[in-house]
Amino acid sequence: MNKKTMIVTSGLPYANGPIHLGHLVEYLQTDFWVRFHKMQERECFYICADDTHGTPIMIKARKLGITPEELIEKSYEEHEKDFADFEVNFDHYSSTHSEANKAVVDDIFQKMQEQGHVEVRTIEQLYCEHEQMFLPDRFVKGSCPKCQAADQYGDSCDVCGATYSPMEMKDPRNADSGKPLTRRESEHVFFKLSNFQSFLREWVPEHTASEVSNKLQEWLKDDLRDWDISRDEPYFGFEIPGMPKKYFYVWVDAPVGYISTTQEWCKKENRDWDALWKKGEADVYHFIGKDIVYFHTLFWPAMLKAGGYTLPQQVFVHGFLNVNGAKMSKSKGTFISARTYLNHLDATYLRYYYACKLNSSVEDIDLNLEDFTQKVNADLIGKITNLGSRGAQMLGKKCEGKMTSPDLDGAKLIQMAQEKGEVIAQHFQERNFSKGMTEIRQLAEEGNRYFDAKAPWTSIKTNPEEAQKVLTTTINYFRIMAIYLKPILPSYVAKVEALLAEEPYLWKDAQKVLENYTIGKFEHLAKRVESKSVEAIVEESTV
């Protein structure tokens, strides 16, 4: 990988609801990856923002009796706190409802117009006389036009799986109020995505994983449909220049938030954002869920191409989260918000567990709550933490915290752990965190075997010098594991840095061995997960 500046983003969380454990699959893996690159001394920045526009925001605010601006401000505060408490370390976190974002949206739209990529057409839509507005697909219910199943949403059928336009439905009505809908004509603005067909056919395979690219190529075989990028008033969003009462569809300005948030960060840091987003001096990496692939790999690159902005180097796609082998469910208490989890457990545990499950594929991952408790207790506490605490506490009590040098077997063990650093780094680089965590767990098992075989609690009485060497080995070995774990468990490893009075670790620090060194007073690193805490999370989440 080259040494250009890296701009890394996650999909923007929508401002009409709280962060939940499904969202965190994305933000945590992005955070792991960014922290890893920073430890490699790469110039790497994590950019994100609240996605704030659209009909759902407007309708929810109306129901709550507040303005959309008040709703998104409250949501922003809650999201920022949830992310901070889960140790997701953004370099800058912003909002799509900003002047900076509007300016970039307008710029891209103007370039689309100048290049002939925009067309205005009259279309027919479903209109709610009661709400005095056109309704988006998910606010419409009716009978499926394919199988006639009743009470289906306006874009797809849960019974037969068909997708369709709400205009095809029988007896369409407002999904919320049940009021019947009428049809009305309106002028809409279309982005001529078909103009970018050949460009996308070439771009997609080079910038997405093969399993994603293969799916996209199926779509790209057929002519791409032009994209409706406008919405009628009332709508919470940016008004389209020169078109009163017409607004940009939320999916136009949401990804532009990646650019405008970088612009805000550059202003704060006195950096040239044109160099990063226009002159190609940065590599842009997007982490997204598989449900928004179409937007990020077809619409978004086409918009960037038209606007003259830096195209993504890679779009990384992940699967969904299941809990106990099934979709998250409010009735089962498995639709768990970030805050509910944090009310009962430390973020360290979930960060560890997700890292043990995540890989580079688009497969769904499963949070099995029983397995979560068992894995954290057996591996993080029983193997990794236990090794460090036994070594450090015994050295503190029996040897005044003074390290000497490793014994012969210990020196070989340390060298083996150091050599593993390259393997683990490769797994982390490729986002195969589960493989990297397996390597670390195996290191912990080797370390515990060494410690148990040497039995320093016995030899400290008969051969204290030899026991001190064993403890010196153990602490060095645990320190190396901690360095490898730092992208995953930053606050946990900060305690190790404090114990050893060291500067924040870089990846290369694993190659150093501490000898004739005095450690600080051992502070508790982590405790076991209690089943009752997990049960309390489920209980609090049950509706």
Coordinates of C-alpha atoms in Angstrom, one line a residue:
M1 CA 0.0 0.0 0.0
N2 CA 1.3 3.5 -0.9
K3 CA 1.9 6.2 1.7
K4 CA -0.7 8.7 0.5
T5 CA -3.0 10.3 3.1
M6 CA -5.9 8.1 3.9
I7 CA -9.5 9.4 4.4
V8 CA -11.6 6.7 5.9
T9 CA -15.4 7.0 6.3
S10 CA -18.3 4.9 7.6
G11 CA -21.9 5.2 6.4
L12 CA -23.6 8.2 8.0
P13 CA -26.0 7.3 10.8
Y14 CA -29.5 8.6 10.3
A15 CA -30.6 11.2 12.7
N16 CA -34.1 9.8 13.4
G17 CA -33.0 7.1 15.8
P18 CA -30.4 5.9 18.3
I19 CA -27.2 4.0 17.6
H20 CA -27.7 0.3 18.1
L21 CA -25.4 -2.8 18.2
G22 CA -26.1 -3.4 14.5
H23 CA -24.7 0.0 13.6
L24 CA -21.7 -0.6 15.7
V25 CA -20.6 -3.5 13.4
E26 CA -19.6 -0.8 10.9
Y27 CA -18.2 1.9 13.2
L28 CA -16.1 -0.5 15.3
Q29 CA -14.5 -2.3 12.3
T30 CA -13.7 1.1 10.7
D31 CA -12.3 2.3 14.0
F32 CA -10.1 -0.9 14.3
W33 CA -8.8 -0.3 10.8
V34 CA -8.0 3.4 11.3
R35 CA -6.3 2.9 14.7
F36 CA -4.2 0.1 13.1
H37 CA -3.0 2.4 10.3
K38 CA -2.3 5.2 12.8
M39 CA -0.1 2.7 14.8
Q40 CA 1.7 2.0 11.5
E41 CA 2.4 5.8 11.3
R42 CA 0.2 6.3 8.3
E43 CA -1.5 9.7 7.9
C44 CA -5.0 8.3 8.3
F45 CA -8.2 10.3 9.2
Y46 CA -11.6 9.0 10.2
I47 CA -14.5 11.2 8.9
C48 CA -18.2 10.8 9.7
A49 CA -21.4 12.9 10.2
D50 CA -25.0 12.6 11.1
D51 CA -27.3 12.1 8.0
T52 CA -30.0 14.6 8.8
H53 CA -32.4 15.2 5.8
G54 CA -35.5 13.5 4.4
T55 CA -39.2 12.9 5.0
P56 CA -38.8 10.5 8.0
I57 CA -37.0 13.3 9.9
M58 CA -39.7 15.8 9.0
I59 CA -42.5 13.5 10.0
K60 CA -41.0 12.4 13.3
A61 CA -40.3 16.0 14.3
R62 CA -43.9 16.9 13.5
K63 CA -45.1 14.0 15.7
L64 CA -42.9 15.2 18.6
G65 CA -44.1 18.8 18.2
I66 CA -40.5 20.1 17.5
T67 CA -38.7 21.4 14.5
P68 CA -36.5 19.1 12.4
E69 CA -33.5 21.2 13.5
E70 CA -34.3 20.5 17.1
L71 CA -34.6 16.8 16.4
I72 CA -31.3 16.5 14.6
E73 CA -29.5 18.6 17.2
K74 CA -30.7 16.2 20.0
S75 CA -29.8 13.2 17.8
Y76 CA -26.3 14.6 17.1
E77 CA -25.6 14.9 20.8
E78 CA -26.8 11.4 21.6
H79 CA -24.8 9.9 18.7
E80 CA -21.6 11.7 19.6
K81 CA -21.8 10.5 23.2
D82 CA -22.6 6.9 22.2
F83 CA -19.6 6.8 19.8
A84 CA -17.3 8.4 22.3
D85 CA -18.3 5.9 25.0
F86 CA -17.7 3.0 22.6
E87 CA -14.2 4.5 21.9
V88 CA -15.0 5.2 18.2
N89 CA -12.4 7.9 17.5
F90 CA -13.4 10.2 14.7
D91 CA -11.0 12.8 13.6
H92 CA -14.0 14.9 12.8
Y93 CA -17.7 14.3 13.2
S94 CA -20.2 16.7 11.7
S95 CA -23.7 17.0 10.2
T96 CA -25.0 17.0 6.6
H97 CA -27.2 19.9 7.6
S98 CA -24.4 22.5 7.2
E99 CA -23.5 25.3 5.0
A100 CA -20.3 23.5 4.0
N101 CA -22.4 20.5 2.8
K102 CA -24.8 22.7 0.9
A103 CA -22.0 24.4 -1.0
V104 CA -20.5 21.1 -2.2
V105 CA -23.9 19.7 -3.2
D106 CA -24.6 22.9 -5.2
D107 CA -21.2 22.7 -6.8
I108 CA -21.6 19.1 -7.9
F109 CA -25.2 19.8 -9.2
Q110 CA -24.0 22.8 -11.2
K111 CA -21.3 20.6 -12.9
M112 CA -23.9 17.9 -13.6
Q113 CA -26.0 20.5 -15.4
E114 CA -23.1 22.0 -17.3
Q115 CA -22.1 18.6 -18.6
G116 CA -25.7 17.6 -19.7
H117 CA -26.2 15.0 -17.0
V118 CA -29.5 16.4 -15.6
E119 CA -33.0 16.3 -17.1
V120 CA -36.4 17.6 -15.8
R121 CA -39.4 15.4 -16.4
T122 CA -43.0 15.2 -15.3
I123 CA -43.9 12.1 -13.3
E124 CA -47.0 10.8 -11.5
Q125 CA -46.8 10.1 -7.7
L126 CA -49.0 9.1 -4.8
Y127 CA -50.2 12.1 -2.9
C128 CA -51.7 12.3 0.6
E129 CA -54.5 15.0 0.8
H130 CA -54.5 14.7 4.5
E131 CA -50.8 15.4 5.0
Q132 CA -50.7 17.7 1.9
M133 CA -47.6 16.0 0.6
F134 CA -46.2 13.3 -1.7
L135 CA -45.3 10.2 0.2
P136 CA -42.1 8.2 -0.1
D137 CA -42.3 4.4 -0.7
R138 CA -41.9 3.4 2.9
F139 CA -44.8 5.6 4.0
V140 CA -47.2 3.8 1.7
K141 CA -49.0 0.6 2.3
G142 CA -51.3 -1.5 0.1
S143 CA -51.7 -4.8 -1.7
C144 CA -48.8 -6.3 -3.5
P145 CA -49.3 -6.0 -7.3
K146 CA -47.7 -9.5 -7.8
C147 CA -49.2 -11.8 -5.2
Q148 CA -52.0 -9.5 -3.8
A149 CA -50.8 -9.9 -0.2
A150 CA -52.4 -7.1 1.9
D151 CA -50.7 -4.6 4.1
Q152 CA -47.3 -4.4 2.2
Y153 CA -45.0 -1.4 2.0
G154 CA -44.7 0.6 -1.2
D155 CA -41.4 -0.7 -2.4
S156 CA -41.3 -4.4 -1.7
C157 CA -43.5 -7.4 -0.5
D158 CA -42.5 -9.3 2.6
V159 CA -44.6 -12.3 1.4
C160 CA -43.4 -13.0 -2.1
G161 CA -40.2 -10.8 -2.1
A162 CA -41.3 -8.8 -5.2
T163 CA -40.0 -5.2 -5.7
Y164 CA -42.2 -2.6 -7.4
S165 CA -43.2 1.0 -7.6
P166 CA -45.9 2.2 -5.2
M167 CA -47.8 3.4 -8.3
E168 CA -48.4 -0.3 -9.1
M169 CA -50.0 -1.2 -5.8
K170 CA -53.7 -1.8 -5.2
D171 CA -55.5 0.4 -2.7
P172 CA -52.5 2.5 -1.7
R173 CA -52.9 4.3 1.6
N174 CA -50.9 6.3 4.1
A175 CA -49.0 3.7 6.2
D176 CA -49.3 5.8 9.3
S177 CA -52.9 7.2 9.2
G178 CA -54.5 4.7 6.8
K179 CA -55.9 7.5 4.6
P180 CA -56.3 6.6 0.9
L181 CA -53.9 8.2 -1.5
T182 CA -54.5 10.0 -4.8
R183 CA -52.3 10.5 -7.9
R184 CA -50.7 13.8 -8.9
E185 CA -48.2 14.9 -11.4
S186 CA -45.1 16.8 -10.6
E187 CA -41.8 17.9 -12.3
H188 CA -38.7 16.1 -11.0
V189 CA -35.0 16.3 -11.7
F190 CA -33.2 13.2 -12.9
F191 CA -29.5 12.5 -12.9
K192 CA -28.7 10.6 -16.1
L193 CA -26.8 7.7 -14.6
S194 CA -26.9 6.0 -18.0
N195 CA -24.3 8.5 -19.2
F196 CA -21.8 6.8 -16.8
Q197 CA -22.5 3.2 -17.7
S198 CA -19.2 2.5 -19.4
F199 CA -17.2 4.3 -16.7
L200 CA -18.9 2.3 -14.0
R201 CA -18.3 -1.0 -15.7
E202 CA -14.6 -0.3 -15.6
W203 CA -14.5 1.4 -12.2
V204 CA -16.5 -1.2 -10.1
P205 CA -14.3 -4.3 -10.4
E206 CA -11.1 -2.3 -9.4
H207 CA -12.7 -0.7 -6.4
T208 CA -14.9 -3.3 -4.8
A209 CA -14.4 -6.9 -3.6
S210 CA -15.1 -9.6 -6.2
E211 CA -18.4 -10.8 -4.5
V212 CA -19.7 -7.2 -4.6
S213 CA -18.4 -6.5 -8.1
N214 CA -20.0 -9.6 -9.5
K215 CA -23.4 -8.5 -8.2
L216 CA -23.0 -5.0 -9.5
Q217 CA -22.0 -6.3 -12.9
E218 CA -25.3 -8.1 -13.1
W219 CA -27.0 -4.7 -12.8
L220 CA -24.5 -3.0 -15.2
K221 CA -25.3 -5.5 -18.0
D222 CA -28.7 -3.8 -18.4
D223 CA -29.1 -0.1 -19.1
L224 CA -29.0 1.9 -15.9
R225 CA -32.2 3.8 -15.1
D226 CA -31.8 7.6 -14.5
W227 CA -32.0 8.6 -10.9
D228 CA -34.7 10.9 -9.5
I229 CA -32.7 13.3 -7.3
S230 CA -35.5 15.8 -6.4
R231 CA -38.4 15.8 -3.9
D232 CA -41.3 18.2 -3.6
E233 CA -42.1 20.4 -0.7
P234 CA -42.7 20.0 2.2
Y235 CA -39.3 18.4 2.6
F236 CA -36.5 18.8 5.1
G237 CA -33.3 19.3 3.0
F238 CA -31.5 21.6 0.7
E239 CA -33.5 23.5 -1.9
I240 CA -32.3 22.9 -5.5
P241 CA -30.8 26.1 -6.9
G242 CA -33.1 27.8 -9.4
M243 CA -36.0 25.5 -8.6
P244 CA -38.2 26.9 -5.8
K245 CA -40.1 24.3 -3.7
K246 CA -37.9 21.5 -5.1
Y247 CA -35.4 19.8 -2.8
F248 CA -32.4 17.5 -3.2
Y249 CA -33.3 13.9 -2.3
V250 CA -31.5 13.0 0.9
W251 CA -29.3 10.4 -0.9
V252 CA -27.8 13.3 -2.9
D253 CA -26.5 15.3 0.0
A254 CA -25.8 12.4 2.5
P255 CA -22.6 11.1 0.8
V256 CA -21.4 14.6 0.0
G257 CA -21.1 14.8 3.8
Y258 CA -17.9 12.9 3.5
I259 CA -16.4 15.8 1.5
S260 CA -17.9 18.6 3.5
T261 CA -16.8 17.0 6.8
T262 CA -13.3 16.7 5.5
Q263 CA -13.5 20.3 4.5
E264 CA -14.4 21.3 8.0
W265 CA -11.6 19.2 9.5
C266 CA -9.1 20.8 7.0
K267 CA -10.2 24.2 8.0
K268 CA -9.7 23.3 11.7
E269 CA -6.2 21.8 11.0
N270 CA -5.2 24.4 8.4
R271 CA -5.0 21.7 5.6
D272 CA -5.7 22.0 1.9
W273 CA -8.9 20.1 1.3
D274 CA -8.7 20.6 -2.5
A275 CA -5.5 18.6 -2.4
L276 CA -7.3 15.7 -0.7
W277 CA -10.7 15.7 -2.5
K278 CA -9.8 17.3 -5.9
K279 CA -6.1 16.8 -6.6
G280 CA -5.9 13.2 -5.8
E281 CA -3.4 13.5 -2.9
A282 CA -5.5 11.2 -0.7
D283 CA -6.9 7.7 -0.9
V284 CA -10.6 7.5 0.1
Y285 CA -11.9 4.3 1.7
H286 CA -15.6 3.8 2.5
F287 CA -17.0 1.2 5.0
I288 CA -20.7 0.5 4.3
G289 CA -23.4 -2.1 4.9
K290 CA -24.6 -4.3 2.0
D291 CA -28.0 -2.6 2.0
I292 CA -26.5 0.7 0.6
V293 CA -24.1 -0.8 -2.0
Y294 CA -26.1 0.6 -5.0
F295 CA -25.8 4.2 -3.7
H296 CA -22.1 4.0 -2.9
T297 CA -20.9 2.1 -6.0
L298 CA -23.1 3.5 -8.8
F299 CA -24.7 6.8 -7.9
W300 CA -21.8 8.2 -5.7
P301 CA -18.9 7.5 -8.1
A302 CA -20.9 9.0 -10.9
M303 CA -21.6 12.1 -8.9
L304 CA -17.9 12.4 -8.0
K305 CA -16.9 11.9 -11.6
A306 CA -19.3 14.6 -12.8
G307 CA -18.1 17.0 -10.0
G308 CA -14.4 16.4 -10.5
Y309 CA -13.8 15.0 -7.0
T310 CA -11.5 12.2 -5.8
L311 CA -13.0 8.8 -6.4
P312 CA -12.9 6.1 -3.7
Q313 CA -9.9 3.8 -3.7
Q314 CA -12.0 1.0 -2.2
V315 CA -15.6 0.5 -1.0
F316 CA -15.6 -2.1 1.8
V317 CA -18.9 -3.9 2.3
H318 CA -20.0 -5.8 5.4
G319 CA -23.0 -7.9 6.3
F320 CA -25.7 -7.3 9.0
L321 CA -25.7 -8.3 12.6
N322 CA -27.9 -11.1 13.9
V323 CA -28.4 -11.7 17.6
N324 CA -28.7 -15.3 18.8
G325 CA -28.9 -16.4 15.2
A326 CA -31.9 -14.3 14.2
K327 CA -32.7 -10.7 13.1
M328 CA -32.6 -8.2 15.9
S329 CA -36.0 -8.2 17.6
K330 CA -37.6 -5.8 20.0
S331 CA -40.0 -8.4 21.3
K332 CA -37.1 -10.7 22.1
G333 CA -35.0 -8.0 23.6
T334 CA -32.3 -8.4 21.0
F335 CA -32.8 -5.0 19.3
I336 CA -30.2 -3.5 21.6
S337 CA -29.2 0.2 21.6
A338 CA -25.7 1.3 22.3
R339 CA -26.8 3.2 25.4
T340 CA -28.7 0.2 26.8
Y341 CA -25.6 -2.0 26.4
L342 CA -23.4 0.7 28.0
N343 CA -25.8 1.0 31.0
H344 CA -24.7 -2.5 32.0
L345 CA -21.3 -3.4 30.4
D346 CA -18.1 -1.9 29.3
A347 CA -17.5 -1.2 25.6
T348 CA -14.2 -3.2 25.8
Y349 CA -16.1 -6.5 25.8
L350 CA -18.2 -5.8 22.7
R351 CA -15.1 -4.4 20.8
Y352 CA -13.3 -7.6 21.7
Y353 CA -16.1 -9.9 20.6
Y354 CA -16.8 -8.1 17.3
A355 CA -13.1 -8.2 16.5
C356 CA -13.2 -12.0 17.0
K357 CA -16.1 -12.3 14.5
L358 CA -15.3 -9.7 11.8
N359 CA -13.8 -10.5 8.4
S360 CA -13.5 -9.0 5.0
S361 CA -16.6 -10.7 3.5
V362 CA -20.2 -9.5 3.2
E363 CA -21.5 -12.3 5.4
D364 CA -23.7 -11.5 8.3
I365 CA -22.2 -11.9 11.8
D366 CA -23.9 -13.3 14.8
L367 CA -23.8 -11.9 18.3
N368 CA -24.7 -15.0 20.4
L369 CA -25.1 -13.6 23.9
E370 CA -24.1 -16.8 25.6
D371 CA -21.1 -17.2 23.4
F372 CA -20.2 -13.5 24.0
T373 CA -20.1 -14.0 27.8
Q374 CA -18.1 -17.3 27.5
K375 CA -15.6 -16.0 24.9
V376 CA -14.9 -12.7 26.7
N377 CA -14.5 -14.5 30.1
A378 CA -12.4 -17.5 28.7
D379 CA -10.1 -15.6 26.3
L380 CA -9.9 -11.9 27.2
I381 CA -10.1 -12.4 30.9
G382 CA -9.0 -16.0 31.5
K383 CA -6.1 -16.1 29.0
I384 CA -4.9 -12.6 28.1
T385 CA -5.6 -10.5 31.1
N386 CA -4.8 -13.3 33.5
L387 CA -1.3 -13.7 32.1
G388 CA -0.6 -10.0 32.5
S389 CA -2.1 -9.6 36.0
R390 CA -0.3 -12.7 37.4
G391 CA 3.1 -11.6 36.1
A392 CA 2.8 -7.9 37.1
Q393 CA 1.3 -8.6 40.5
M394 CA 3.9 -11.2 41.5
L395 CA 6.7 -8.9 40.2
G396 CA 5.3 -6.0 42.3
K397 CA 4.9 -8.1 45.5
K398 CA 8.0 -10.3 45.4
C399 CA 10.5 -8.3 43.3
E400 CA 9.6 -4.6 44.1
G401 CA 8.4 -4.3 40.5
K402 CA 11.9 -4.7 39.1
M403 CA 12.4 -6.5 35.8
T404 CA 15.8 -8.0 34.9
S405 CA 16.2 -9.9 31.6
P406 CA 14.2 -12.9 30.1
D407 CA 15.4 -16.4 30.7
L408 CA 16.6 -18.5 27.7
D409 CA 13.2 -20.1 27.0
G410 CA 11.6 -16.7 27.6
A411 CA 13.8 -15.0 25.0
K412 CA 12.7 -17.5 22.4
L413 CA 9.1 -17.0 23.3
I414 CA 9.3 -13.3 23.0
Q415 CA 11.0 -13.6 19.6
M416 CA 8.2 -15.9 18.4
A417 CA 5.6 -13.3 19.5
Q418 CA 7.5 -10.5 17.8
E419 CA 7.6 -12.5 14.6
K420 CA 3.8 -12.9 14.7
G421 CA 3.4 -9.2 14.5
E422 CA 3.8 -9.2 10.7
V423 CA 1.1 -12.0 10.3
I424 CA -1.3 -10.1 12.6
A425 CA -0.7 -6.8 10.8
Q426 CA -1.5 -8.5 7.5
H427 CA -4.8 -9.8 8.8
F428 CA -5.7 -6.4 10.2
Q429 CA -4.7 -4.6 7.0
E430 CA -7.0 -7.0 5.1
R431 CA -9.8 -6.4 7.7
N432 CA -9.7 -10.1 8.7
F433 CA -9.8 -9.1 12.3
S434 CA -11.0 -12.6 13.4
K435 CA -7.9 -14.2 12.0
G436 CA -5.7 -11.6 13.8
M437 CA -7.5 -12.2 17.1
T438 CA -7.1 -16.0 16.7
E439 CA -3.3 -15.4 16.4
I440 CA -3.4 -13.2 19.6
R441 CA -5.4 -15.8 21.5
Q442 CA -2.9 -18.5 20.5
L443 CA -0.1 -16.3 21.7
A444 CA -1.9 -16.0 25.1
E445 CA -2.2 -19.8 25.3
E446 CA 1.5 -20.2 24.6
G447 CA 2.3 -17.5 27.3
N448 CA 0.2 -19.2 29.9
R449 CA 1.8 -22.6 29.1
Y450 CA 5.2 -21.1 29.6
F451 CA 4.2 -19.4 32.9
D452 CA 2.6 -22.5 34.3
A453 CA 5.5 -24.7 33.3
K454 CA 8.0 -22.3 34.9
A455 CA 5.8 -22.0 38.1
P456 CA 7.5 -18.8 39.4
W457 CA 5.2 -18.9 42.5
T458 CA 7.3 -21.9 43.6
S459 CA 10.8 -20.9 42.3
I460 CA 10.5 -17.5 43.9
K461 CA 11.2 -19.2 47.2
T462 CA 14.1 -21.4 46.0
N463 CA 15.6 -19.5 43.1
P464 CA 14.3 -15.9 43.2
E465 CA 16.7 -14.7 40.4
E466 CA 15.3 -17.3 38.0
A467 CA 11.7 -16.5 39.0
Q468 CA 12.4 -12.8 38.3
K469 CA 13.6 -13.7 34.8
V470 CA 10.4 -15.6 34.2
L471 CA 8.3 -12.7 35.4
T472 CA 10.3 -10.3 33.2
T473 CA 9.6 -12.6 30.2
T474 CA 5.9 -12.7 31.1
I475 CA 5.5 -8.9 31.3
N476 CA 7.4 -8.4 28.0
Y477 CA 5.3 -11.1 26.4
F478 CA 2.0 -9.6 27.7
R479 CA 3.2 -6.1 26.5
I480 CA 3.6 -7.4 23.0
M481 CA 0.1 -8.9 23.0
A482 CA -1.2 -5.5 24.3
I483 CA 0.5 -3.7 21.4
Y484 CA -1.3 -6.0 18.9
L485 CA -4.6 -5.5 20.7
K486 CA -4.4 -1.7 20.9
P487 CA -6.5 -1.0 17.7
I488 CA -9.2 -3.2 19.2
L489 CA -9.0 -2.3 22.9
P490 CA -7.5 1.2 23.2
S491 CA -8.6 2.0 26.8
Y492 CA -7.5 -1.4 28.0
V493 CA -4.1 -1.0 26.5
A494 CA -3.8 2.5 27.8
K495 CA -3.7 0.9 31.3
V496 CA -0.8 -1.3 30.2
E497 CA 1.0 1.8 28.9
A498 CA 0.5 3.5 32.2
L499 CA 1.6 0.4 34.2
L500 CA 4.9 0.4 32.2
A501 CA 5.1 4.2 32.0
E502 CA 5.5 4.2 28.3
E503 CA 4.4 6.5 25.5
P504 CA 1.3 5.5 23.4
Y505 CA 2.3 2.4 21.5
L506 CA 3.1 2.2 17.8
W507 CA 3.1 -1.2 16.1
K508 CA 6.9 -1.2 15.8
D509 CA 7.2 -1.0 19.7
A510 CA 6.5 -4.7 19.8
Q511 CA 10.1 -5.3 18.6
K512 CA 11.5 -3.7 21.8
V513 CA 12.2 -5.7 24.9
L514 CA 12.2 -4.2 28.4
E515 CA 15.1 -5.1 30.6
N516 CA 16.3 -3.8 34.0
Y517 CA 13.1 -1.8 34.1
T518 CA 10.8 -1.0 37.0
I519 CA 7.0 -1.2 36.5
G520 CA 4.4 0.8 38.2
K521 CA 1.6 -0.4 40.6
F522 CA -0.7 -2.9 38.9
E523 CA -4.2 -1.5 38.3
H524 CA -7.1 -3.8 37.5
L525 CA -7.5 -4.3 33.7
A526 CA -10.9 -5.9 33.2
K527 CA -13.3 -8.1 35.2
R528 CA -15.4 -11.0 34.1
V529 CA -18.8 -10.5 32.3
E530 CA -21.6 -11.5 34.6
S531 CA -24.6 -13.3 33.0
K532 CA -26.9 -11.1 35.1
S533 CA -25.6 -8.0 33.2
V534 CA -26.4 -9.6 29.9
E535 CA -29.8 -10.6 31.1
A536 CA -30.4 -7.0 32.3
I537 CA -29.6 -5.7 28.8
V538 CA -32.1 -8.0 27.2
E539 CA -34.7 -7.1 29.8
E540 CA -34.2 -3.4 29.2
S541 CA -34.4 -3.9 25.5
T542 CA -37.7 -5.9 25.5
V543 CA -40.7 -4.1 24.2

